[in-house]
Amino acid sequence: MRTTDQSRFRVYRPDPMPQLRLVCFPHAGGSASFYRSWIEHLPDGTELAIAIYPGREDRLVDAHPETLQALAEEFAAAMPQGVPTVLLGHSMGAAVAFEVARRCARTPQRLIVSGHPPPHRLRPNDVHLRSGAGLLAELHSLGGVSAALFEHAEIRELMLPMIRADYRLIERYLPGPLTPLPIPITAVISLDDPEISEDEARSWQDCTVAGFDLHAMPGNHFALVERPHEFIGWLATLLPTAELSWPSTP
């Protein structure tokens, strides 16, 4: 699996014979580089594949689909086979990962969802209808956007339509009847994240018949990348990679 015009994923450290593939789906407005800091913390034998949403990076000219389900169908169809796979989605990516898991030809070993309520507990919102200033204010409130990034008009003009399109997908997401997945689900919450409560996170257990657990960590909405040693150290205890040598966390 490589990044080409036809691909939907970027692999920063491709492995010809990986023992495990961790497939990640970023937040609204996120790019493949969102998870790049994880590379140095992952062990040999684990391949990190990151979804590329339309309108950025190698898919800069690709139009957004009409629904989040249609986006998930793209990724499910492009999902590589033959290697044990774990899906991980953060914020909007949690919903995308859930819908991909619903559609995968080969069932993933686990779904990890972070920073977003489950499909039957979605919060109504209108971020995609706000002005550019309102959209930027929302991004700043989550703690994951540098103010300097949007000081230049060229960058704002390039990024805001893409971010708005992502928010439109998640805010118009209609998941339909809930059919629990036949795989374990782990929900992750950060203690200072305004986007999800512990009660909402625990409701992800309604989306599986194969086991559920909850992991809480300190930090804001983007703690999983701002604290990579801590997060990957915990992840090492969860993934089915006991035979691999995980880097120790300081």
PDB file of C-alpha atoms in Angstrom:
ATOM      1  CA  MET A   1       0.000   0.000   0.000  1.00  0.00           C
ATOM      2  CA  ARG A   2       1.628   3.255  -1.109  1.00  0.00           C
ATOM      3  CA  THR A   3       0.584   6.848  -1.573  1.00  0.00           C
ATOM      4  CA  THR A   4      -0.412   7.260  -5.229  1.00  0.00           C
ATOM      5  CA  ASP A   5      -3.110   9.221  -7.047  1.00  0.00           C
ATOM      6  CA  GLN A   6      -5.370   6.215  -6.484  1.00  0.00           C
ATOM      7  CA  SER A   7      -4.417   5.595  -2.872  1.00  0.00           C
ATOM      8  CA  ARG A   8      -6.348   6.732   0.162  1.00  0.00           C
ATOM      9  CA  PHE A   9      -3.552   6.220   2.699  1.00  0.00           C
ATOM     10  CA  ARG A  10      -0.043   7.411   3.466  1.00  0.00           C
ATOM     11  CA  VAL A  11       2.486   5.045   4.969  1.00  0.00           C
ATOM     12  CA  TYR A  12       5.432   6.883   6.485  1.00  0.00           C
ATOM     13  CA  ARG A  13       7.408   3.727   7.250  1.00  0.00           C
ATOM     14  CA  PRO A  14       6.247   0.980   4.878  1.00  0.00           C
ATOM     15  CA  ASP A  15       7.109  -2.566   5.871  1.00  0.00           C
ATOM     16  CA  PRO A  16       7.114  -5.305   3.197  1.00  0.00           C
ATOM     17  CA  MET A  17       6.022  -7.876   5.784  1.00  0.00           C
ATOM     18  CA  PRO A  18       4.389  -6.060   8.734  1.00  0.00           C
ATOM     19  CA  GLN A  19       3.117  -8.066  11.676  1.00  0.00           C
ATOM     20  CA  LEU A  20       0.466  -5.454  12.457  1.00  0.00           C
ATOM     21  CA  ARG A  21      -1.016  -2.514  10.588  1.00  0.00           C
ATOM     22  CA  LEU A  22      -2.316   0.455  12.591  1.00  0.00           C
ATOM     23  CA  VAL A  23      -4.683   2.447  10.361  1.00  0.00           C
ATOM     24  CA  CYS A  24      -5.461   5.958  11.632  1.00  0.00           C
ATOM     25  CA  PHE A  25      -8.183   8.443  10.708  1.00  0.00           C
ATOM     26  CA  PRO A  26      -7.553  12.108  11.659  1.00  0.00           C
ATOM     27  CA  HIS A  27      -9.863  14.800  13.006  1.00  0.00           C
ATOM     28  CA  ALA A  28     -11.792  17.333  10.909  1.00  0.00           C
ATOM     29  CA  GLY A  29      -9.197  19.429   9.112  1.00  0.00           C
ATOM     30  CA  GLY A  30      -6.502  16.904   9.989  1.00  0.00           C
ATOM     31  CA  SER A  31      -3.870  15.501   7.668  1.00  0.00           C
ATOM     32  CA  ALA A  32      -1.662  12.438   7.579  1.00  0.00           C
ATOM     33  CA  SER A  33       1.086  14.414   9.333  1.00  0.00           C
ATOM     34  CA  PHE A  34      -1.158  14.542  12.431  1.00  0.00           C
ATOM     35  CA  TYR A  35       0.204  11.136  13.497  1.00  0.00           C
ATOM     36  CA  ARG A  36       3.742  11.539  12.181  1.00  0.00           C
ATOM     37  CA  SER A  37       5.246  11.974  15.657  1.00  0.00           C
ATOM     38  CA  TRP A  38       4.202   8.405  16.480  1.00  0.00           C
ATOM     39  CA  ILE A  39       6.684   6.856  14.066  1.00  0.00           C
ATOM     40  CA  GLU A  40       9.678   6.991  16.397  1.00  0.00           C
ATOM     41  CA  HIS A  41       7.648   5.378  19.204  1.00  0.00           C
ATOM     42  CA  LEU A  42       6.272   2.408  17.266  1.00  0.00           C
ATOM     43  CA  PRO A  43       8.179  -0.887  17.153  1.00  0.00           C
ATOM     44  CA  ASP A  44       9.580  -2.601  14.110  1.00  0.00           C
ATOM     45  CA  GLY A  45       6.926  -4.810  12.598  1.00  0.00           C
ATOM     46  CA  THR A  46       4.112  -2.282  13.067  1.00  0.00           C
ATOM     47  CA  GLU A  47       3.139  -0.352   9.958  1.00  0.00           C
ATOM     48  CA  LEU A  48       1.473   3.036  10.425  1.00  0.00           C
ATOM     49  CA  ALA A  49      -1.044   3.848   7.679  1.00  0.00           C
ATOM     50  CA  ILE A  50      -2.853   7.184   7.812  1.00  0.00           C
ATOM     51  CA  ALA A  51      -6.001   8.098   5.922  1.00  0.00           C
ATOM     52  CA  ILE A  52      -5.784  11.070   3.574  1.00  0.00           C
ATOM     53  CA  TYR A  53      -9.059  12.965   3.373  1.00  0.00           C
ATOM     54  CA  PRO A  54     -10.031  14.863   0.204  1.00  0.00           C
ATOM     55  CA  GLY A  55      -8.791  18.424  -0.270  1.00  0.00           C
ATOM     56  CA  ARG A  56      -5.293  18.070   1.204  1.00  0.00           C
ATOM     57  CA  GLU A  57      -1.861  16.580   0.584  1.00  0.00           C
ATOM     58  CA  ASP A  58      -1.924  14.069  -2.294  1.00  0.00           C
ATOM     59  CA  ARG A  59      -5.698  14.539  -2.634  1.00  0.00           C
ATOM     60  CA  LEU A  60      -5.648  18.316  -2.908  1.00  0.00           C
ATOM     61  CA  VAL A  61      -7.929  18.413  -5.963  1.00  0.00           C
ATOM     62  CA  ASP A  62     -10.281  15.635  -4.837  1.00  0.00           C
ATOM     63  CA  ALA A  63     -13.819  16.727  -4.031  1.00  0.00           C
ATOM     64  CA  HIS A  64     -15.463  15.805  -0.749  1.00  0.00           C
ATOM     65  CA  PRO A  65     -18.176  13.144  -0.939  1.00  0.00           C
ATOM     66  CA  GLU A  66     -21.717  14.045   0.028  1.00  0.00           C
ATOM     67  CA  THR A  67     -21.790  11.870   3.162  1.00  0.00           C
ATOM     68  CA  LEU A  68     -19.403  10.523   5.752  1.00  0.00           C
ATOM     69  CA  GLN A  69     -20.539   7.019   4.825  1.00  0.00           C
ATOM     70  CA  ALA A  70     -19.407   7.590   1.230  1.00  0.00           C
ATOM     71  CA  LEU A  71     -16.008   8.692   2.527  1.00  0.00           C
ATOM     72  CA  ALA A  72     -15.803   5.538   4.647  1.00  0.00           C
ATOM     73  CA  GLU A  73     -16.672   3.386   1.645  1.00  0.00           C
ATOM     74  CA  GLU A  74     -13.649   4.811  -0.204  1.00  0.00           C
ATOM     75  CA  PHE A  75     -11.325   3.818   2.621  1.00  0.00           C
ATOM     76  CA  ALA A  76     -12.911   0.428   3.204  1.00  0.00           C
ATOM     77  CA  ALA A  77     -12.501  -0.422  -0.483  1.00  0.00           C
ATOM     78  CA  ALA A  78      -8.842   0.659  -0.388  1.00  0.00           C
ATOM     79  CA  MET A  79      -8.037  -1.158   2.861  1.00  0.00           C
ATOM     80  CA  PRO A  80      -5.132  -3.559   2.291  1.00  0.00           C
ATOM     81  CA  GLN A  81      -5.617  -7.207   3.149  1.00  0.00           C
ATOM     82  CA  GLY A  82      -3.475  -9.971   4.572  1.00  0.00           C
ATOM     83  CA  VAL A  83      -2.165  -8.275   7.723  1.00  0.00           C
ATOM     84  CA  PRO A  84      -3.819  -8.033  11.174  1.00  0.00           C
ATOM     85  CA  THR A  85      -5.271  -4.541  11.368  1.00  0.00           C
ATOM     86  CA  VAL A  86      -6.335  -2.178  14.136  1.00  0.00           C
ATOM     87  CA  LEU A  87      -8.377   0.938  13.258  1.00  0.00           C
ATOM     88  CA  LEU A  88      -7.922   4.135  15.246  1.00  0.00           C
ATOM     89  CA  GLY A  89      -9.909   7.325  14.731  1.00  0.00           C
ATOM     90  CA  HIS A  90      -9.680  10.660  16.507  1.00  0.00           C
ATOM     91  CA  SER A  91     -12.576  13.156  16.715  1.00  0.00           C
ATOM     92  CA  MET A  92     -14.320  13.057  13.304  1.00  0.00           C
ATOM     93  CA  GLY A  93     -11.944  10.210  12.506  1.00  0.00           C
ATOM     94  CA  ALA A  94     -13.645   8.093  15.179  1.00  0.00           C
ATOM     95  CA  ALA A  95     -16.889   8.188  13.181  1.00  0.00           C
ATOM     96  CA  VAL A  96     -15.027   7.493   9.930  1.00  0.00           C
ATOM     97  CA  ALA A  97     -13.185   4.548  11.509  1.00  0.00           C
ATOM     98  CA  PHE A  98     -16.460   3.161  12.864  1.00  0.00           C
ATOM     99  CA  GLU A  99     -18.074   3.326   9.428  1.00  0.00           C
ATOM    100  CA  VAL A 100     -14.977   1.769   7.825  1.00  0.00           C
ATOM    101  CA  ALA A 101     -15.132  -1.083  10.351  1.00  0.00           C
ATOM    102  CA  ARG A 102     -18.760  -1.637   9.334  1.00  0.00           C
ATOM    103  CA  ARG A 103     -17.684  -2.060   5.714  1.00  0.00           C
ATOM    104  CA  CYS A 104     -14.344  -3.878   5.867  1.00  0.00           C
ATOM    105  CA  ALA A 105     -14.212  -7.082   3.855  1.00  0.00           C
ATOM    106  CA  ARG A 106     -11.894  -8.489   6.498  1.00  0.00           C
ATOM    107  CA  THR A 107     -12.855  -7.663  10.077  1.00  0.00           C
ATOM    108  CA  PRO A 108     -10.241  -5.578  11.932  1.00  0.00           C
ATOM    109  CA  GLN A 109      -8.948  -6.900  15.234  1.00  0.00           C
ATOM    110  CA  ARG A 110      -9.985  -3.818  17.202  1.00  0.00           C
ATOM    111  CA  LEU A 111     -11.466  -0.325  16.866  1.00  0.00           C
ATOM    112  CA  ILE A 112      -9.996   2.503  18.946  1.00  0.00           C
ATOM    113  CA  VAL A 113     -12.065   5.706  19.074  1.00  0.00           C
ATOM    114  CA  SER A 114     -10.829   8.952  20.586  1.00  0.00           C
ATOM    115  CA  GLY A 115     -12.376  12.311  21.364  1.00  0.00           C
ATOM    116  CA  HIS A 116     -15.839  11.784  19.870  1.00  0.00           C
ATOM    117  CA  PRO A 117     -19.235  10.502  21.056  1.00  0.00           C
ATOM    118  CA  PRO A 118     -20.625   7.287  19.545  1.00  0.00           C
ATOM    119  CA  PRO A 119     -23.050   7.477  16.610  1.00  0.00           C
ATOM    120  CA  HIS A 120     -26.164   7.241  18.812  1.00  0.00           C
ATOM    121  CA  ARG A 121     -24.959  10.061  21.111  1.00  0.00           C
ATOM    122  CA  LEU A 122     -23.912  12.662  18.549  1.00  0.00           C
ATOM    123  CA  ARG A 123     -24.036  16.318  19.561  1.00  0.00           C
ATOM    124  CA  PRO A 124     -25.799  18.655  17.103  1.00  0.00           C
ATOM    125  CA  ASN A 125     -23.560  21.477  15.924  1.00  0.00           C
ATOM    126  CA  ASP A 126     -23.332  24.117  13.200  1.00  0.00           C
ATOM    127  CA  VAL A 127     -19.608  24.848  12.911  1.00  0.00           C
ATOM    128  CA  HIS A 128     -19.650  24.331   9.139  1.00  0.00           C
ATOM    129  CA  LEU A 129     -22.229  27.153   8.794  1.00  0.00           C
ATOM    130  CA  ARG A 130     -20.190  29.738  10.712  1.00  0.00           C
ATOM    131  CA  SER A 131     -18.097  32.530   9.261  1.00  0.00           C
ATOM    132  CA  GLY A 132     -14.395  32.064   8.717  1.00  0.00           C
ATOM    133  CA  ALA A 133     -13.725  33.796  12.032  1.00  0.00           C
ATOM    134  CA  GLY A 134     -16.202  31.529  13.784  1.00  0.00           C
ATOM    135  CA  LEU A 135     -14.603  28.447  12.285  1.00  0.00           C
ATOM    136  CA  LEU A 136     -11.160  29.587  13.404  1.00  0.00           C
ATOM    137  CA  ALA A 137     -12.476  30.282  16.907  1.00  0.00           C
ATOM    138  CA  GLU A 138     -13.765  26.707  17.123  1.00  0.00           C
ATOM    139  CA  LEU A 139     -10.400  25.314  16.055  1.00  0.00           C
ATOM    140  CA  HIS A 140      -8.534  27.461  18.571  1.00  0.00           C
ATOM    141  CA  SER A 141     -10.874  26.343  21.390  1.00  0.00           C
ATOM    142  CA  LEU A 142      -9.722  22.744  20.917  1.00  0.00           C
ATOM    143  CA  GLY A 143      -6.088  23.663  21.417  1.00  0.00           C
ATOM    144  CA  GLY A 144      -4.764  22.030  18.291  1.00  0.00           C
ATOM    145  CA  VAL A 145      -4.242  24.942  15.911  1.00  0.00           C
ATOM    146  CA  SER A 146      -1.409  27.458  15.939  1.00  0.00           C
ATOM    147  CA  ALA A 147      -2.679  31.001  15.552  1.00  0.00           C
ATOM    148  CA  ALA A 148       0.339  31.850  13.393  1.00  0.00           C
ATOM    149  CA  LEU A 149      -0.729  29.228  10.867  1.00  0.00           C
ATOM    150  CA  PHE A 150      -3.702  31.322   9.758  1.00  0.00           C
ATOM    151  CA  GLU A 151      -2.069  34.745   9.784  1.00  0.00           C
ATOM    152  CA  HIS A 152      -1.453  34.510   6.041  1.00  0.00           C
ATOM    153  CA  ALA A 153      -4.448  34.974   3.762  1.00  0.00           C
ATOM    154  CA  GLU A 154      -3.128  32.381   1.296  1.00  0.00           C
ATOM    155  CA  ILE A 155      -3.106  29.687   3.970  1.00  0.00           C
ATOM    156  CA  ARG A 156      -6.569  30.637   5.193  1.00  0.00           C
ATOM    157  CA  GLU A 157      -7.972  30.515   1.675  1.00  0.00           C
ATOM    158  CA  LEU A 158      -6.448  27.096   1.116  1.00  0.00           C
ATOM    159  CA  MET A 159      -7.328  25.436   4.415  1.00  0.00           C
ATOM    160  CA  LEU A 160     -10.645  26.862   5.588  1.00  0.00           C
ATOM    161  CA  PRO A 161     -12.791  25.415   2.740  1.00  0.00           C
ATOM    162  CA  MET A 162     -11.284  21.989   3.389  1.00  0.00           C
ATOM    163  CA  ILE A 163     -11.867  22.245   7.128  1.00  0.00           C
ATOM    164  CA  ARG A 164     -15.423  23.493   6.595  1.00  0.00           C
ATOM    165  CA  ALA A 165     -16.128  20.543   4.275  1.00  0.00           C
ATOM    166  CA  ASP A 166     -14.911  18.113   6.952  1.00  0.00           C
ATOM    167  CA  TYR A 167     -17.159  19.704   9.558  1.00  0.00           C
ATOM    168  CA  ARG A 168     -20.090  19.517   7.144  1.00  0.00           C
ATOM    169  CA  LEU A 169     -19.539  15.771   6.779  1.00  0.00           C
ATOM    170  CA  ILE A 170     -19.491  15.060  10.500  1.00  0.00           C
ATOM    171  CA  GLU A 171     -22.269  17.495  11.406  1.00  0.00           C
ATOM    172  CA  ARG A 172     -24.578  16.021   8.750  1.00  0.00           C
ATOM    173  CA  TYR A 173     -23.640  12.449   9.621  1.00  0.00           C
ATOM    174  CA  LEU A 174     -26.731  10.229   9.913  1.00  0.00           C
ATOM    175  CA  PRO A 175     -25.501   6.814  11.098  1.00  0.00           C
ATOM    176  CA  GLY A 176     -28.803   4.983  10.780  1.00  0.00           C
ATOM    177  CA  PRO A 177     -29.792   1.973  12.925  1.00  0.00           C
ATOM    178  CA  LEU A 178     -27.059   0.898  15.313  1.00  0.00           C
ATOM    179  CA  THR A 179     -25.734  -2.585  14.608  1.00  0.00           C
ATOM    180  CA  PRO A 180     -23.014  -3.519  17.124  1.00  0.00           C
ATOM    181  CA  LEU A 181     -19.675  -4.570  15.687  1.00  0.00           C
ATOM    182  CA  PRO A 182     -18.230  -8.062  16.244  1.00  0.00           C
ATOM    183  CA  ILE A 183     -14.874  -6.606  17.372  1.00  0.00           C
ATOM    184  CA  PRO A 184     -13.665  -5.030  20.639  1.00  0.00           C
ATOM    185  CA  ILE A 185     -13.884  -1.250  20.980  1.00  0.00           C
ATOM    186  CA  THR A 186     -11.641   0.921  23.133  1.00  0.00           C
ATOM    187  CA  ALA A 187     -12.677   4.513  23.765  1.00  0.00           C
ATOM    188  CA  VAL A 188     -10.080   7.152  24.663  1.00  0.00           C
ATOM    189  CA  ILE A 189     -10.837  10.437  26.388  1.00  0.00           C
ATOM    190  CA  SER A 190      -8.657  13.308  27.523  1.00  0.00           C
ATOM    191  CA  LEU A 191      -9.670  14.768  30.864  1.00  0.00           C
ATOM    192  CA  ASP A 192      -9.795  18.391  29.629  1.00  0.00           C
ATOM    193  CA  ASP A 193     -11.500  17.662  26.319  1.00  0.00           C
ATOM    194  CA  PRO A 194     -14.767  19.628  25.891  1.00  0.00           C
ATOM    195  CA  GLU A 195     -15.808  17.468  22.934  1.00  0.00           C
ATOM    196  CA  ILE A 196     -16.785  14.374  24.928  1.00  0.00           C
ATOM    197  CA  SER A 197     -17.815  13.381  28.450  1.00  0.00           C
ATOM    198  CA  GLU A 198     -16.995  10.136  30.216  1.00  0.00           C
ATOM    199  CA  ASP A 199     -20.647   9.111  29.980  1.00  0.00           C
ATOM    200  CA  GLU A 200     -20.619   9.654  26.213  1.00  0.00           C
ATOM    201  CA  ALA A 201     -17.356   7.744  25.862  1.00  0.00           C
ATOM    202  CA  ARG A 202     -18.736   4.797  27.816  1.00  0.00           C
ATOM    203  CA  SER A 203     -21.696   4.679  25.442  1.00  0.00           C
ATOM    204  CA  TRP A 204     -19.354   3.308  22.782  1.00  0.00           C
ATOM    205  CA  GLN A 205     -19.905  -0.025  24.533  1.00  0.00           C
ATOM    206  CA  ASP A 206     -23.326  -0.117  22.856  1.00  0.00           C
ATOM    207  CA  CYS A 207     -21.514  -0.365  19.506  1.00  0.00           C
ATOM    208  CA  THR A 208     -19.875  -3.746  20.129  1.00  0.00           C
ATOM    209  CA  VAL A 209     -20.738  -7.282  21.181  1.00  0.00           C
ATOM    210  CA  ALA A 210     -17.084  -8.255  21.604  1.00  0.00           C
ATOM    211  CA  GLY A 211     -15.862  -6.289  24.610  1.00  0.00           C
ATOM    212  CA  PHE A 212     -15.292  -2.662  25.570  1.00  0.00           C
ATOM    213  CA  ASP A 213     -12.849  -0.675  27.670  1.00  0.00           C
ATOM    214  CA  LEU A 214     -12.221   3.003  28.389  1.00  0.00           C
ATOM    215  CA  HIS A 215      -8.874   4.758  28.680  1.00  0.00           C
ATOM    216  CA  ALA A 216      -8.604   8.253  30.194  1.00  0.00           C
ATOM    217  CA  MET A 217      -5.493  10.410  29.942  1.00  0.00           C
ATOM    218  CA  PRO A 218      -4.595  13.957  30.994  1.00  0.00           C
ATOM    219  CA  GLY A 219      -4.611  16.786  28.498  1.00  0.00           C
ATOM    220  CA  ASN A 220      -6.823  18.502  25.944  1.00  0.00           C
ATOM    221  CA  HIS A 221      -8.528  17.332  22.764  1.00  0.00           C
ATOM    222  CA  PHE A 222      -5.200  16.567  21.074  1.00  0.00           C
ATOM    223  CA  ALA A 223      -3.394  14.933  23.981  1.00  0.00           C
ATOM    224  CA  LEU A 224      -2.809  11.712  22.066  1.00  0.00           C
ATOM    225  CA  VAL A 225      -0.284  13.488  19.814  1.00  0.00           C
ATOM    226  CA  GLU A 226       0.909  16.080  22.311  1.00  0.00           C
ATOM    227  CA  ARG A 227       1.832  13.233  24.694  1.00  0.00           C
ATOM    228  CA  PRO A 228       3.038  10.575  22.214  1.00  0.00           C
ATOM    229  CA  HIS A 229       5.273   8.693  24.671  1.00  0.00           C
ATOM    230  CA  GLU A 230       2.423   8.340  27.136  1.00  0.00           C
ATOM    231  CA  PHE A 231      -0.171   7.421  24.547  1.00  0.00           C
ATOM    232  CA  ILE A 232       1.946   4.928  22.617  1.00  0.00           C
ATOM    233  CA  GLY A 233       3.137   3.407  25.887  1.00  0.00           C
ATOM    234  CA  TRP A 234      -0.477   2.666  26.762  1.00  0.00           C
ATOM    235  CA  LEU A 235      -1.188   1.507  23.224  1.00  0.00           C
ATOM    236  CA  ALA A 236       1.577  -1.072  23.588  1.00  0.00           C
ATOM    237  CA  THR A 237      -0.467  -2.794  26.282  1.00  0.00           C
ATOM    238  CA  LEU A 238      -3.527  -2.991  24.057  1.00  0.00           C
ATOM    239  CA  LEU A 239      -2.398  -4.021  20.592  1.00  0.00           C
ATOM    240  CA  PRO A 240      -1.905  -7.716  19.748  1.00  0.00           C
ATOM    241  CA  THR A 241       1.864  -7.327  19.396  1.00  0.00           C
ATOM    242  CA  ALA A 242       3.266  -9.121  22.414  1.00  0.00           C
ATOM    243  CA  GLU A 243       6.024 -10.605  20.255  1.00  0.00           C
ATOM    244  CA  LEU A 244       7.246  -7.152  19.194  1.00  0.00           C
ATOM    245  CA  SER A 245       9.760  -5.022  21.037  1.00  0.00           C
ATOM    246  CA  TRP A 246       8.079  -1.743  21.989  1.00  0.00           C
ATOM    247  CA  PRO A 247      10.273   1.256  22.862  1.00  0.00           C
ATOM    248  CA  SER A 248      10.171   2.029  26.561  1.00  0.00           C
ATOM    249  CA  THR A 249       8.545   5.285  27.609  1.00  0.00           C
ATOM    250  CA  PRO A 250      10.581   7.673  29.756  1.00  0.00           C
TER     251      PRO A 250
END
